[in-house]
PDB file of C-alpha atoms and ligand atoms in Angstrom:
ATOM      1  CA  MET A 505      14.747  44.245 -13.952  1.00  0.00           C
ATOM      2  CA  ARG A 506      16.767  45.413 -10.952  1.00  0.00           C
ATOM      3  CA  ASP A 507      19.194  42.752  -9.736  1.00  0.00           C
ATOM      4  CA  LEU A 508      18.717  42.508  -5.951  1.00  0.00           C
ATOM      5  CA  TYR A 509      21.253  39.692  -5.651  1.00  0.00           C
ATOM      6  CA  PRO A 510      24.196  40.499  -7.958  1.00  0.00           C
ATOM      7  CA  THR A 511      26.664  37.628  -8.215  1.00  0.00           C
ATOM      8  CA  ARG A 512      29.431  36.452 -10.547  1.00  0.00           C
ATOM      9  CA  THR A 513      30.261  40.086 -11.129  1.00  0.00           C
ATOM     10  CA  ALA A 514      33.597  41.532 -12.189  1.00  0.00           C
ATOM     11  CA  SER A 515      34.397  41.893  -8.495  1.00  0.00           C
ATOM     12  CA  ARG A 516      36.946  39.443  -7.160  1.00  0.00           C
ATOM     13  CA  GLU A 517      35.397  39.595  -3.692  1.00  0.00           C
ATOM     14  CA  PHE A 518      32.785  37.478  -1.928  1.00  0.00           C
ATOM     15  CA  LYS A 519      30.064  39.662  -0.475  1.00  0.00           C
ATOM     16  CA  PHE A 520      27.205  38.942   1.920  1.00  0.00           C
ATOM     17  CA  ILE A 521      23.892  40.568   0.955  1.00  0.00           C
ATOM     18  CA  ASP A 522      20.954  40.540   3.368  1.00  0.00           C
ATOM     19  CA  ARG A 523      17.910  38.694   2.063  1.00  0.00           C
ATOM     20  CA  VAL A 524      15.060  41.088   1.307  1.00  0.00           C
ATOM     21  CA  ASP A 525      12.533  38.347   0.509  1.00  0.00           C
ATOM     22  CA  PRO A 526      10.252  36.558   2.984  1.00  0.00           C
ATOM     23  CA  VAL A 527      10.944  32.861   3.580  1.00  0.00           C
ATOM     24  CA  VAL A 528       7.320  31.697   3.758  1.00  0.00           C
ATOM     25  CA  TYR A 529       4.905  33.802   1.669  1.00  0.00           C
ATOM     26  CA  GLY A 530       1.538  32.176   2.262  1.00  0.00           C
ATOM     27  CA  THR A 531      -0.863  31.721   5.168  1.00  0.00           C
ATOM     28  CA  PRO A 532      -0.608  28.673   7.458  1.00  0.00           C
ATOM     29  CA  GLY A 533      -2.414  25.539   6.357  1.00  0.00           C
ATOM     30  CA  ALA A 534      -0.281  22.686   5.121  1.00  0.00           C
ATOM     31  CA  LEU A 535       2.669  22.809   7.508  1.00  0.00           C
ATOM     32  CA  THR A 536       2.339  22.354  11.233  1.00  0.00           C
ATOM     33  CA  GLN A 537       3.242  25.458  13.210  1.00  0.00           C
ATOM     34  CA  TYR A 538       6.483  23.757  14.269  1.00  0.00           C
ATOM     35  CA  GLN A 539       7.403  22.916  10.650  1.00  0.00           C
ATOM     36  CA  ARG A 540       6.548  26.454   9.495  1.00  0.00           C
ATOM     37  CA  ASP A 541       8.574  28.064  12.291  1.00  0.00           C
ATOM     38  CA  ALA A 542      11.532  25.702  11.777  1.00  0.00           C
ATOM     39  CA  TYR A 543      11.525  26.245   8.014  1.00  0.00           C
ATOM     40  CA  SER A 544      11.495  30.021   8.475  1.00  0.00           C
ATOM     41  CA  ALA A 545      14.198  30.003  11.134  1.00  0.00           C
ATOM     42  CA  VAL A 546      16.747  27.454   9.834  1.00  0.00           C
ATOM     43  CA  GLY A 547      15.692  27.146   6.185  1.00  0.00           C
ATOM     44  CA  TYR A 548      14.506  23.531   6.162  1.00  0.00           C
ATOM     45  CA  THR A 549      12.133  21.048   7.729  1.00  0.00           C
ATOM     46  CA  LEU A 550      11.507  17.314   7.330  1.00  0.00           C
ATOM     47  CA  ILE A 551       8.052  15.894   6.621  1.00  0.00           C
ATOM     48  CA  GLN A 552       8.096  12.265   7.683  1.00  0.00           C
ATOM     49  CA  GLY A 553       6.346   9.560   5.716  1.00  0.00           C
ATOM     50  CA  LEU A 554       4.992  11.685   2.856  1.00  0.00           C
ATOM     51  CA  LEU A 555       5.002   8.627   0.597  1.00  0.00           C
ATOM     52  CA  ASN A 556       3.197   5.459   1.636  1.00  0.00           C
ATOM     53  CA  ARG A 557       4.764   2.035   1.123  1.00  0.00           C
ATOM     54  CA  GLU A 558       3.085   1.453  -2.260  1.00  0.00           C
ATOM     55  CA  GLU A 559       4.125   4.878  -3.653  1.00  0.00           C
ATOM     56  CA  LEU A 560       7.647   4.366  -2.369  1.00  0.00           C
ATOM     57  CA  ASP A 561       7.993   0.861  -3.853  1.00  0.00           C
ATOM     58  CA  ALA A 562       6.796   2.168  -7.238  1.00  0.00           C
ATOM     59  CA  LEU A 563       9.279   5.033  -7.046  1.00  0.00           C
ATOM     60  CA  VAL A 564      12.174   2.726  -6.152  1.00  0.00           C
ATOM     61  CA  ASP A 565      11.335   0.425  -9.076  1.00  0.00           C
ATOM     62  CA  VAL A 566      11.236   3.291 -11.571  1.00  0.00           C
ATOM     63  CA  ALA A 567      14.434   4.850 -10.206  1.00  0.00           C
ATOM     64  CA  ASP A 568      16.225   1.482 -10.439  1.00  0.00           C
ATOM     65  CA  GLY A 569      15.018   1.171 -14.038  1.00  0.00           C
ATOM     66  CA  MET A 570      16.127   4.687 -14.961  1.00  0.00           C
ATOM     67  CA  PHE A 571      19.591   4.158 -13.552  1.00  0.00           C
ATOM     68  CA  TRP A 572      20.204   1.233 -15.886  1.00  0.00           C
ATOM     69  CA  ASP A 573      18.040   2.139 -18.836  1.00  0.00           C
ATOM     70  CA  HIS A 574      17.329   5.844 -19.307  1.00  0.00           C
ATOM     71  CA  ASP A 575      15.231   6.695 -22.355  1.00  0.00           C
ATOM     72  CA  GLY A 576      15.287   9.940 -24.315  1.00  0.00           C
ATOM     73  CA  ASP A 577      12.701  11.588 -22.089  1.00  0.00           C
ATOM     74  CA  CYS A 578      15.194  12.501 -19.414  1.00  0.00           C
ATOM     75  CA  HIS A 579      18.615  14.050 -19.367  1.00  0.00           C
ATOM     76  CA  VAL A 580      21.441  12.116 -17.814  1.00  0.00           C
ATOM     77  CA  VAL A 581      24.444  13.613 -16.020  1.00  0.00           C
ATOM     78  CA  THR A 582      27.273  11.209 -15.270  1.00  0.00           C
ATOM     79  CA  GLU A 583      29.903  11.359 -12.519  1.00  0.00           C
ATOM     80  CA  PRO A 584      32.829  13.662 -13.319  1.00  0.00           C
ATOM     81  CA  ASP A 585      35.318  10.850 -13.899  1.00  0.00           C
ATOM     82  CA  SER A 586      33.200   7.925 -15.004  1.00  0.00           C
ATOM     83  CA  ASP A 587      30.057   7.044 -16.928  1.00  0.00           C
ATOM     84  CA  ILE A 588      28.223   6.160 -13.732  1.00  0.00           C
ATOM     85  CA  VAL A 589      24.854   7.953 -13.761  1.00  0.00           C
ATOM     86  CA  ARG A 590      24.943  10.834 -11.249  1.00  0.00           C
ATOM     87  CA  SER A 591      21.565  12.466 -11.959  1.00  0.00           C
ATOM     88  CA  VAL A 592      18.664  12.455 -14.369  1.00  0.00           C
ATOM     89  CA  PHE A 593      16.872  15.767 -14.938  1.00  0.00           C
ATOM     90  CA  GLY A 594      13.583  16.834 -16.480  1.00  0.00           C
ATOM     91  CA  ILE A 595      11.369  13.949 -15.379  1.00  0.00           C
ATOM     92  CA  HIS A 596       8.265  15.665 -13.914  1.00  0.00           C
ATOM     93  CA  GLY A 597       6.379  15.353 -17.209  1.00  0.00           C
ATOM     94  CA  GLN A 598       6.296  11.564 -17.066  1.00  0.00           C
ATOM     95  CA  PRO A 599       4.678   8.985 -14.758  1.00  0.00           C
ATOM     96  CA  PRO A 600       5.055   8.377 -11.849  1.00  0.00           C
ATOM     97  CA  PHE A 601       6.904  11.683 -11.344  1.00  0.00           C
ATOM     98  CA  ARG A 602       4.096  13.784 -12.805  1.00  0.00           C
ATOM     99  CA  GLU A 603       1.685  12.314 -10.270  1.00  0.00           C
ATOM    100  CA  LEU A 604       4.176  12.719  -7.431  1.00  0.00           C
ATOM    101  CA  ALA A 605       4.738  16.372  -8.383  1.00  0.00           C
ATOM    102  CA  GLY A 606       0.971  16.772  -8.155  1.00  0.00           C
ATOM    103  CA  ASN A 607       0.815  15.137  -4.706  1.00  0.00           C
ATOM    104  CA  ARG A 608      -1.934  16.946  -2.822  1.00  0.00           C
ATOM    105  CA  LYS A 609       0.073  17.476   0.381  1.00  0.00           C
ATOM    106  CA  LEU A 610       3.135  18.634  -1.554  1.00  0.00           C
ATOM    107  CA  ASN A 611       1.039  21.075  -3.567  1.00  0.00           C
ATOM    108  CA  ALA A 612      -0.579  22.492  -0.437  1.00  0.00           C
ATOM    109  CA  ILE A 613       2.914  23.001   0.982  1.00  0.00           C
ATOM    110  CA  ALA A 614       4.034  24.676  -2.254  1.00  0.00           C
ATOM    111  CA  ARG A 615       1.062  27.028  -2.057  1.00  0.00           C
ATOM    112  CA  GLU A 616       1.886  27.889   1.564  1.00  0.00           C
ATOM    113  CA  ILE A 617       5.605  28.485   1.035  1.00  0.00           C
ATOM    114  CA  CYS A 618       5.296  30.226  -2.363  1.00  0.00           C
ATOM    115  CA  GLY A 619       2.175  32.151  -1.366  1.00  0.00           C
ATOM    116  CA  GLY A 620       0.182  31.204  -4.453  1.00  0.00           C
ATOM    117  CA  ASP A 621       0.345  29.123  -7.631  1.00  0.00           C
ATOM    118  CA  ALA A 622       3.634  27.301  -8.097  1.00  0.00           C
ATOM    119  CA  TYR A 623       5.143  25.252 -10.875  1.00  0.00           C
ATOM    120  CA  VAL A 624       8.053  22.819 -11.108  1.00  0.00           C
ATOM    121  CA  HIS A 625      11.194  24.738 -12.012  1.00  0.00           C
ATOM    122  CA  GLN A 626      13.355  21.616 -11.993  1.00  0.00           C
ATOM    123  CA  SER A 627      13.041  17.892 -11.279  1.00  0.00           C
ATOM    124  CA  ARG A 628      15.837  15.394 -10.820  1.00  0.00           C
ATOM    125  CA  ILE A 629      16.934  12.158  -9.258  1.00  0.00           C
ATOM    126  CA  ASN A 630      20.387  12.233  -7.719  1.00  0.00           C
ATOM    127  CA  PHE A 631      21.459   8.599  -7.400  1.00  0.00           C
ATOM    128  CA  LYS A 632      24.521   8.935  -5.112  1.00  0.00           C
ATOM    129  CA  SER A 633      25.695   5.429  -6.086  1.00  0.00           C
ATOM    130  CA  PRO A 634      27.357   3.288  -3.415  1.00  0.00           C
ATOM    131  CA  MET A 635      31.159   3.448  -3.244  1.00  0.00           C
ATOM    132  CA  GLN A 636      31.259   5.482  -6.487  1.00  0.00           C
ATOM    133  CA  SER A 637      29.404   8.762  -6.315  1.00  0.00           C
ATOM    134  CA  THR A 638      31.213  12.008  -5.577  1.00  0.00           C
ATOM    135  CA  GLY A 639      29.338  14.664  -3.630  1.00  0.00           C
ATOM    136  CA  TRP A 640      28.263  18.245  -4.271  1.00  0.00           C
ATOM    137  CA  THR A 641      30.391  21.106  -3.082  1.00  0.00           C
ATOM    138  CA  TRP A 642      28.834  23.783  -0.863  1.00  0.00           C
ATOM    139  CA  HIS A 643      26.436  26.054  -2.759  1.00  0.00           C
ATOM    140  CA  SER A 644      23.151  27.952  -2.719  1.00  0.00           C
ATOM    141  CA  ASP A 645      20.830  26.695  -5.429  1.00  0.00           C
ATOM    142  CA  PHE A 646      19.327  30.170  -5.740  1.00  0.00           C
ATOM    143  CA  GLU A 647      22.742  31.625  -6.602  1.00  0.00           C
ATOM    144  CA  THR A 648      22.732  29.445  -9.728  1.00  0.00           C
ATOM    145  CA  TRP A 649      19.037  29.779 -10.501  1.00  0.00           C
ATOM    146  CA  HIS A 650      19.283  33.567 -10.179  1.00  0.00           C
ATOM    147  CA  ALA A 651      22.475  33.945 -12.227  1.00  0.00           C
ATOM    148  CA  GLU A 652      21.904  31.278 -14.868  1.00  0.00           C
ATOM    149  CA  ASP A 653      18.128  30.825 -15.034  1.00  0.00           C
ATOM    150  CA  GLY A 654      16.975  34.372 -14.347  1.00  0.00           C
ATOM    151  CA  MET A 655      15.009  33.581 -11.180  1.00  0.00           C
ATOM    152  CA  PRO A 656      14.344  37.057  -9.772  1.00  0.00           C
ATOM    153  CA  ARG A 657      13.474  36.502  -6.116  1.00  0.00           C
ATOM    154  CA  MET A 658      13.811  33.922  -3.354  1.00  0.00           C
ATOM    155  CA  ARG A 659      10.288  32.516  -3.666  1.00  0.00           C
ATOM    156  CA  CYS A 660      11.166  28.905  -4.420  1.00  0.00           C
ATOM    157  CA  PHE A 661      12.026  25.751  -2.511  1.00  0.00           C
ATOM    158  CA  SER A 662      13.134  22.154  -3.027  1.00  0.00           C
ATOM    159  CA  ALA A 663      11.132  19.112  -1.957  1.00  0.00           C
ATOM    160  CA  MET A 664      13.660  16.266  -1.706  1.00  0.00           C
ATOM    161  CA  ILE A 665      11.821  12.946  -1.528  1.00  0.00           C
ATOM    162  CA  CYS A 666      14.065  10.234  -0.087  1.00  0.00           C
ATOM    163  CA  ILE A 667      13.997   7.149  -2.298  1.00  0.00           C
ATOM    164  CA  ASP A 668      16.516   5.460  -0.001  1.00  0.00           C
ATOM    165  CA  ALA A 669      17.314   5.955   3.656  1.00  0.00           C
ATOM    166  CA  ASN A 670      19.662   8.944   4.068  1.00  0.00           C
ATOM    167  CA  THR A 671      22.111   8.005   6.828  1.00  0.00           C
ATOM    168  CA  HIS A 672      25.373   9.356   8.257  1.00  0.00           C
ATOM    169  CA  TYR A 673      27.223   6.876   6.062  1.00  0.00           C
ATOM    170  CA  ASN A 674      25.927   7.210   2.485  1.00  0.00           C
ATOM    171  CA  GLY A 675      26.777  10.835   1.706  1.00  0.00           C
ATOM    172  CA  PRO A 676      23.905  12.686   3.423  1.00  0.00           C
ATOM    173  CA  LEU A 677      22.973  16.277   2.660  1.00  0.00           C
ATOM    174  CA  MET A 678      24.689  18.809   4.956  1.00  0.00           C
ATOM    175  CA  VAL A 679      23.241  22.284   5.485  1.00  0.00           C
ATOM    176  CA  ILE A 680      24.224  25.427   7.354  1.00  0.00           C
ATOM    177  CA  PRO A 681      21.129  26.299   9.385  1.00  0.00           C
ATOM    178  CA  GLY A 682      20.006  29.908   8.946  1.00  0.00           C
ATOM    179  CA  SER A 683      22.274  30.488   5.938  1.00  0.00           C
ATOM    180  CA  HIS A 684      19.185  31.097   3.761  1.00  0.00           C
ATOM    181  CA  LYS A 685      18.821  34.563   5.306  1.00  0.00           C
ATOM    182  CA  THR A 686      21.952  35.925   3.657  1.00  0.00           C
ATOM    183  CA  PHE A 687      22.894  35.792  -0.026  1.00  0.00           C
ATOM    184  CA  LEU A 688      26.542  35.081  -0.791  1.00  0.00           C
ATOM    185  CA  SER A 689      27.619  36.977  -3.896  1.00  0.00           C
ATOM    186  CA  CYS A 690      30.449  35.033  -5.531  1.00  0.00           C
ATOM    187  CA  PRO A 691      33.215  36.283  -7.869  1.00  0.00           C
ATOM    188  CA  GLY A 692      33.924  34.709 -11.212  1.00  0.00           C
ATOM    189  CA  GLU A 693      32.266  35.014 -14.561  1.00  0.00           C
ATOM    190  CA  THR A 694      29.787  32.326 -15.682  1.00  0.00           C
ATOM    191  CA  PRO A 695      31.329  30.303 -18.532  1.00  0.00           C
ATOM    192  CA  ASP A 696      29.190  29.800 -21.623  1.00  0.00           C
ATOM    193  CA  ALA A 697      27.019  26.618 -21.497  1.00  0.00           C
ATOM    194  CA  ASN A 698      28.156  26.276 -17.900  1.00  0.00           C
ATOM    195  CA  HIS A 699      25.436  23.750 -17.001  1.00  0.00           C
ATOM    196  CA  VAL A 700      27.208  20.981 -18.893  1.00  0.00           C
ATOM    197  CA  GLN A 701      30.102  20.951 -16.463  1.00  0.00           C
ATOM    198  CA  HIS A 702      28.311  22.539 -13.489  1.00  0.00           C
ATOM    199  CA  LEU A 703      25.860  19.696 -12.905  1.00  0.00           C
ATOM    200  CA  ALA A 704      28.702  17.224 -12.532  1.00  0.00           C
ATOM    201  CA  ALA A 705      30.997  19.465 -10.470  1.00  0.00           C
ATOM    202  CA  GLN A 706      30.146  23.098  -9.653  1.00  0.00           C
ATOM    203  CA  VAL A 707      33.055  25.530  -9.931  1.00  0.00           C
ATOM    204  CA  VAL A 708      31.584  29.055 -10.095  1.00  0.00           C
ATOM    205  CA  GLY A 709      29.139  30.371  -7.513  1.00  0.00           C
ATOM    206  CA  VAL A 710      30.647  28.424  -4.624  1.00  0.00           C
ATOM    207  CA  PRO A 711      31.946  29.813  -1.288  1.00  0.00           C
ATOM    208  CA  ASP A 712      35.600  29.896  -0.295  1.00  0.00           C
ATOM    209  CA  ALA A 713      36.908  28.842   3.115  1.00  0.00           C
ATOM    210  CA  ALA A 714      36.692  32.361   4.521  1.00  0.00           C
ATOM    211  CA  SER A 715      33.044  32.834   3.548  1.00  0.00           C
ATOM    212  CA  MET A 716      32.270  29.358   4.875  1.00  0.00           C
ATOM    213  CA  GLU A 717      33.890  30.323   8.179  1.00  0.00           C
ATOM    214  CA  THR A 718      31.720  33.443   8.335  1.00  0.00           C
ATOM    215  CA  MET A 719      28.518  31.501   7.636  1.00  0.00           C
ATOM    216  CA  LEU A 720      29.412  28.859  10.180  1.00  0.00           C
ATOM    217  CA  THR A 721      30.206  31.499  12.796  1.00  0.00           C
ATOM    218  CA  ASN A 722      26.835  33.145  12.100  1.00  0.00           C
ATOM    219  CA  ALA A 723      25.182  29.741  12.473  1.00  0.00           C
ATOM    220  CA  GLY A 724      26.837  29.159  15.837  1.00  0.00           C
ATOM    221  CA  GLY A 725      29.267  26.712  14.285  1.00  0.00           C
ATOM    222  CA  ALA A 726      26.566  24.312  13.178  1.00  0.00           C
ATOM    223  CA  ILE A 727      26.500  22.021  10.178  1.00  0.00           C
ATOM    224  CA  ASP A 728      23.283  19.994  10.233  1.00  0.00           C
ATOM    225  CA  ILE A 729      23.456  16.500   8.721  1.00  0.00           C
ATOM    226  CA  ILE A 730      20.122  15.504   7.209  1.00  0.00           C
ATOM    227  CA  THR A 731      19.255  11.901   7.971  1.00  0.00           C
ATOM    228  CA  ALA A 732      15.853  10.581   6.932  1.00  0.00           C
ATOM    229  CA  LYS A 733      13.903   7.433   6.167  1.00  0.00           C
ATOM    230  CA  ALA A 734      12.886   6.399   2.650  1.00  0.00           C
ATOM    231  CA  GLY A 735       9.557   8.103   1.944  1.00  0.00           C
ATOM    232  CA  ASP A 736      10.356  11.197   4.012  1.00  0.00           C
ATOM    233  CA  VAL A 737      10.578  14.554   2.250  1.00  0.00           C
ATOM    234  CA  LEU A 738      12.974  17.373   3.099  1.00  0.00           C
ATOM    235  CA  LEU A 739      11.740  20.872   2.313  1.00  0.00           C
ATOM    236  CA  PHE A 740      14.549  23.392   1.976  1.00  0.00           C
ATOM    237  CA  ASP A 741      14.726  27.013   0.940  1.00  0.00           C
ATOM    238  CA  CYS A 742      16.265  27.906  -2.428  1.00  0.00           C
ATOM    239  CA  ASN A 743      19.024  29.935  -0.731  1.00  0.00           C
ATOM    240  CA  LEU A 744      20.053  27.448   1.965  1.00  0.00           C
ATOM    241  CA  MET A 745      23.796  26.722   1.798  1.00  0.00           C
ATOM    242  CA  HIS A 746      24.186  22.981   1.369  1.00  0.00           C
ATOM    243  CA  GLY A 747      26.523  20.309   0.088  1.00  0.00           C
ATOM    244  CA  SER A 748      27.250  16.607   0.488  1.00  0.00           C
ATOM    245  CA  GLY A 749      30.215  14.289   0.571  1.00  0.00           C
ATOM    246  CA  SER A 750      30.994  11.191  -1.488  1.00  0.00           C
ATOM    247  CA  ASN A 751      29.170   7.980  -0.818  1.00  0.00           C
ATOM    248  CA  VAL A 752      31.825   5.644   0.567  1.00  0.00           C
ATOM    249  CA  SER A 753      29.235   3.197   1.901  1.00  0.00           C
ATOM    250  CA  PRO A 754      27.783   0.104   0.177  1.00  0.00           C
ATOM    251  CA  TRP A 755      24.293   1.671   0.412  1.00  0.00           C
ATOM    252  CA  ARG A 756      22.835   3.890  -2.350  1.00  0.00           C
ATOM    253  CA  ARG A 757      21.427   7.315  -1.373  1.00  0.00           C
ATOM    254  CA  ALA A 758      18.971   8.148  -4.178  1.00  0.00           C
ATOM    255  CA  ASN A 759      16.675  11.166  -3.770  1.00  0.00           C
ATOM    256  CA  LEU A 760      14.023  12.668  -6.042  1.00  0.00           C
ATOM    257  CA  THR A 761      13.821  16.469  -5.924  1.00  0.00           C
ATOM    258  CA  PHE A 762      11.086  18.746  -7.231  1.00  0.00           C
ATOM    259  CA  VAL A 763      11.874  22.457  -7.169  1.00  0.00           C
ATOM    260  CA  PHE A 764       8.690  24.514  -6.782  1.00  0.00           C
ATOM    261  CA  ASN A 765       8.830  28.137  -7.885  1.00  0.00           C
ATOM    262  CA  ALA A 766       6.052  30.706  -7.505  1.00  0.00           C
ATOM    263  CA  VAL A 767       4.390  31.506 -10.843  1.00  0.00           C
ATOM    264  CA  GLU A 768       4.776  35.160  -9.838  1.00  0.00           C
ATOM    265  CA  ASN A 769       8.526  34.534  -9.646  1.00  0.00           C
ATOM    266  CA  ALA A 770       8.748  33.312 -13.227  1.00  0.00           C
ATOM    267  CA  LEU A 771      12.151  33.432 -14.885  1.00  0.00           C
ATOM    268  CA  VAL A 772      13.385  36.566 -16.609  1.00  0.00           C
ATOM    269  CA  GLU A 773      16.621  37.035 -18.541  1.00  0.00           C
ATOM    270  CA  PRO A 774      19.540  35.321 -16.760  1.00  0.00           C
ATOM    271  CA  PHE A 775      21.322  37.852 -14.558  1.00  0.00           C
ATOM    272  CA  CYS A 776      24.720  36.463 -15.613  1.00  0.00           C
ATOM    273  CA  GLY A 777      24.048  37.716 -19.129  1.00  0.00           C
ATOM    274  CA  ARG A 778      24.278  34.298 -20.761  1.00  0.00           C
ATOM    275  CA  GLN A 779      21.602  32.334 -22.637  1.00  0.00           C
ATOM    276  CA  HIS A 780      18.870  30.534 -20.672  1.00  0.00           C
ATOM    277  CA  ARG A 781      19.787  27.015 -19.598  1.00  0.00           C
ATOM    278  CA  PRO A 782      17.838  24.210 -21.309  1.00  0.00           C
ATOM    279  CA  ALA A 783      14.305  23.359 -20.221  1.00  0.00           C
ATOM    280  CA  HIS A 784      15.345  20.118 -18.552  1.00  0.00           C
ATOM    281  CA  VAL A 785      17.140  22.073 -15.829  1.00  0.00           C
ATOM    282  CA  ALA A 786      14.963  25.199 -15.882  1.00  0.00           C
ATOM    283  CA  SER A 787      11.310  24.731 -16.831  1.00  0.00           C
ATOM    284  CA  LYS A 788       8.904  27.601 -17.371  1.00  0.00           C
ATOM    285  CA  PRO A 789       5.340  27.863 -16.014  1.00  0.00           C
ATOM    286  CA  SER A 790       3.806  27.595 -19.483  1.00  0.00           C
ATOM    287  CA  MET A 791       5.785  24.463 -20.244  1.00  0.00           C
ATOM    288  CA  MET A 792       5.026  22.180 -17.364  1.00  0.00           C
ATOM    289  CA  LYS A 793       2.515  22.793 -14.631  1.00  0.00           C
ATOM    290  CA  ALA A 794       3.026  20.544 -11.665  1.00  0.00           C
ATOM    291  CA  GLY A 795      -0.689  20.220 -11.252  1.00  0.00           C
ATOM    292  CA  VAL A 796      -0.474  22.972  -8.658  1.00  0.00           C
ATOM    293  CA  LYS A 797      -3.659  24.997  -9.046  1.00  0.00           C
TER     294      LYS A 797
HETATM  295  O1  LIG B 191      22.342  24.006 -11.244  1.00  0.00           O
HETATM  296  C1  LIG B 191      21.384  23.409 -10.759  1.00  0.00           C
HETATM  297  O2  LIG B 191      20.209  23.695 -11.052  1.00  0.00           O
HETATM  298  C2  LIG B 191      21.681  22.229  -9.867  1.00  0.00           C
HETATM  299  N1  LIG B 191      22.922  22.386  -9.201  1.00  0.00           N
HETATM  300  C3  LIG B 191      23.093  22.081  -7.923  1.00  0.00           C
HETATM  301  C4  LIG B 191      24.485  21.975  -7.436  1.00  0.00           C
HETATM  302  N2  LIG B 191      22.078  21.923  -7.076  1.00  0.00           N
HETATM  303  C5  LIG B 191      20.737  22.263  -7.570  1.00  0.00           C
HETATM  304  C6  LIG B 191      20.551  21.879  -8.982  1.00  0.00           C
HETATM  305  O3  LIG B 191      20.332  20.535  -9.120  1.00  0.00           O
HETATM  306 FE1  LIG B 192      21.844  21.994  -4.772  1.00  0.00          FE
END
């Protein structure tokens, strides 16, 4: 299959490649016109209060439990320099995450953005523990999912459900608005079994200062800080440049993310030439439908 977004090539240069894919594929229906326009223009939009109090309380209880006592059904990633749990992956096959992934509103949004049937490519809770958790360096998720998972096109998005309030103080997500419209091809070969180290601290596929400067100039110098209430959900495009700092506050910033990918955008051979990553970071449509019909 032709590689429209070559990255991690032998080149030692960063290179900007114009996006050839639409941002929203489907007809209007689930998003308000404002949300649809905002998502298309800046690459993200916030849906307030997706979860009701009861759903949120159940989610908080389960997340608390998983942090302290994770069973074999999920895959734990710890902080780079400690055994503090950073993330758990591969949870959308178990309650209550399976039900949440099948949330009617979320599925209608997935159908609108993906333009048809969608499935969960990845699920995770990032715990962002108080005073302990390091952040995530700037990156495009699609750059990894394309190179290492074989995701052909930009027809995929993340739904980040806020388990806790995301404030200015507890390591909130930062995004470069509009950066989803350009793909940043990064130098550097993908190491074998890269996901083991990558999920704790990404090294390949990340911008340098010069490419960050260019993206920020294109965005009018803006870095948007995403603050949200517990129960809100942030929808963001697979190619939006984002990152977050450490949590130096006494308040946890846990978020649950489902990544919805169009069935028509199913994974092919990884474009980096390595083996597929394990199913807990890169599901396949046949393996785990999110209840999206
Ligand atoms: O490699 C991945 O799939 C993960 N890495 C990052 C930095 N964000 C998205 C995803 O969780
Ligand atoms: Fe990410």
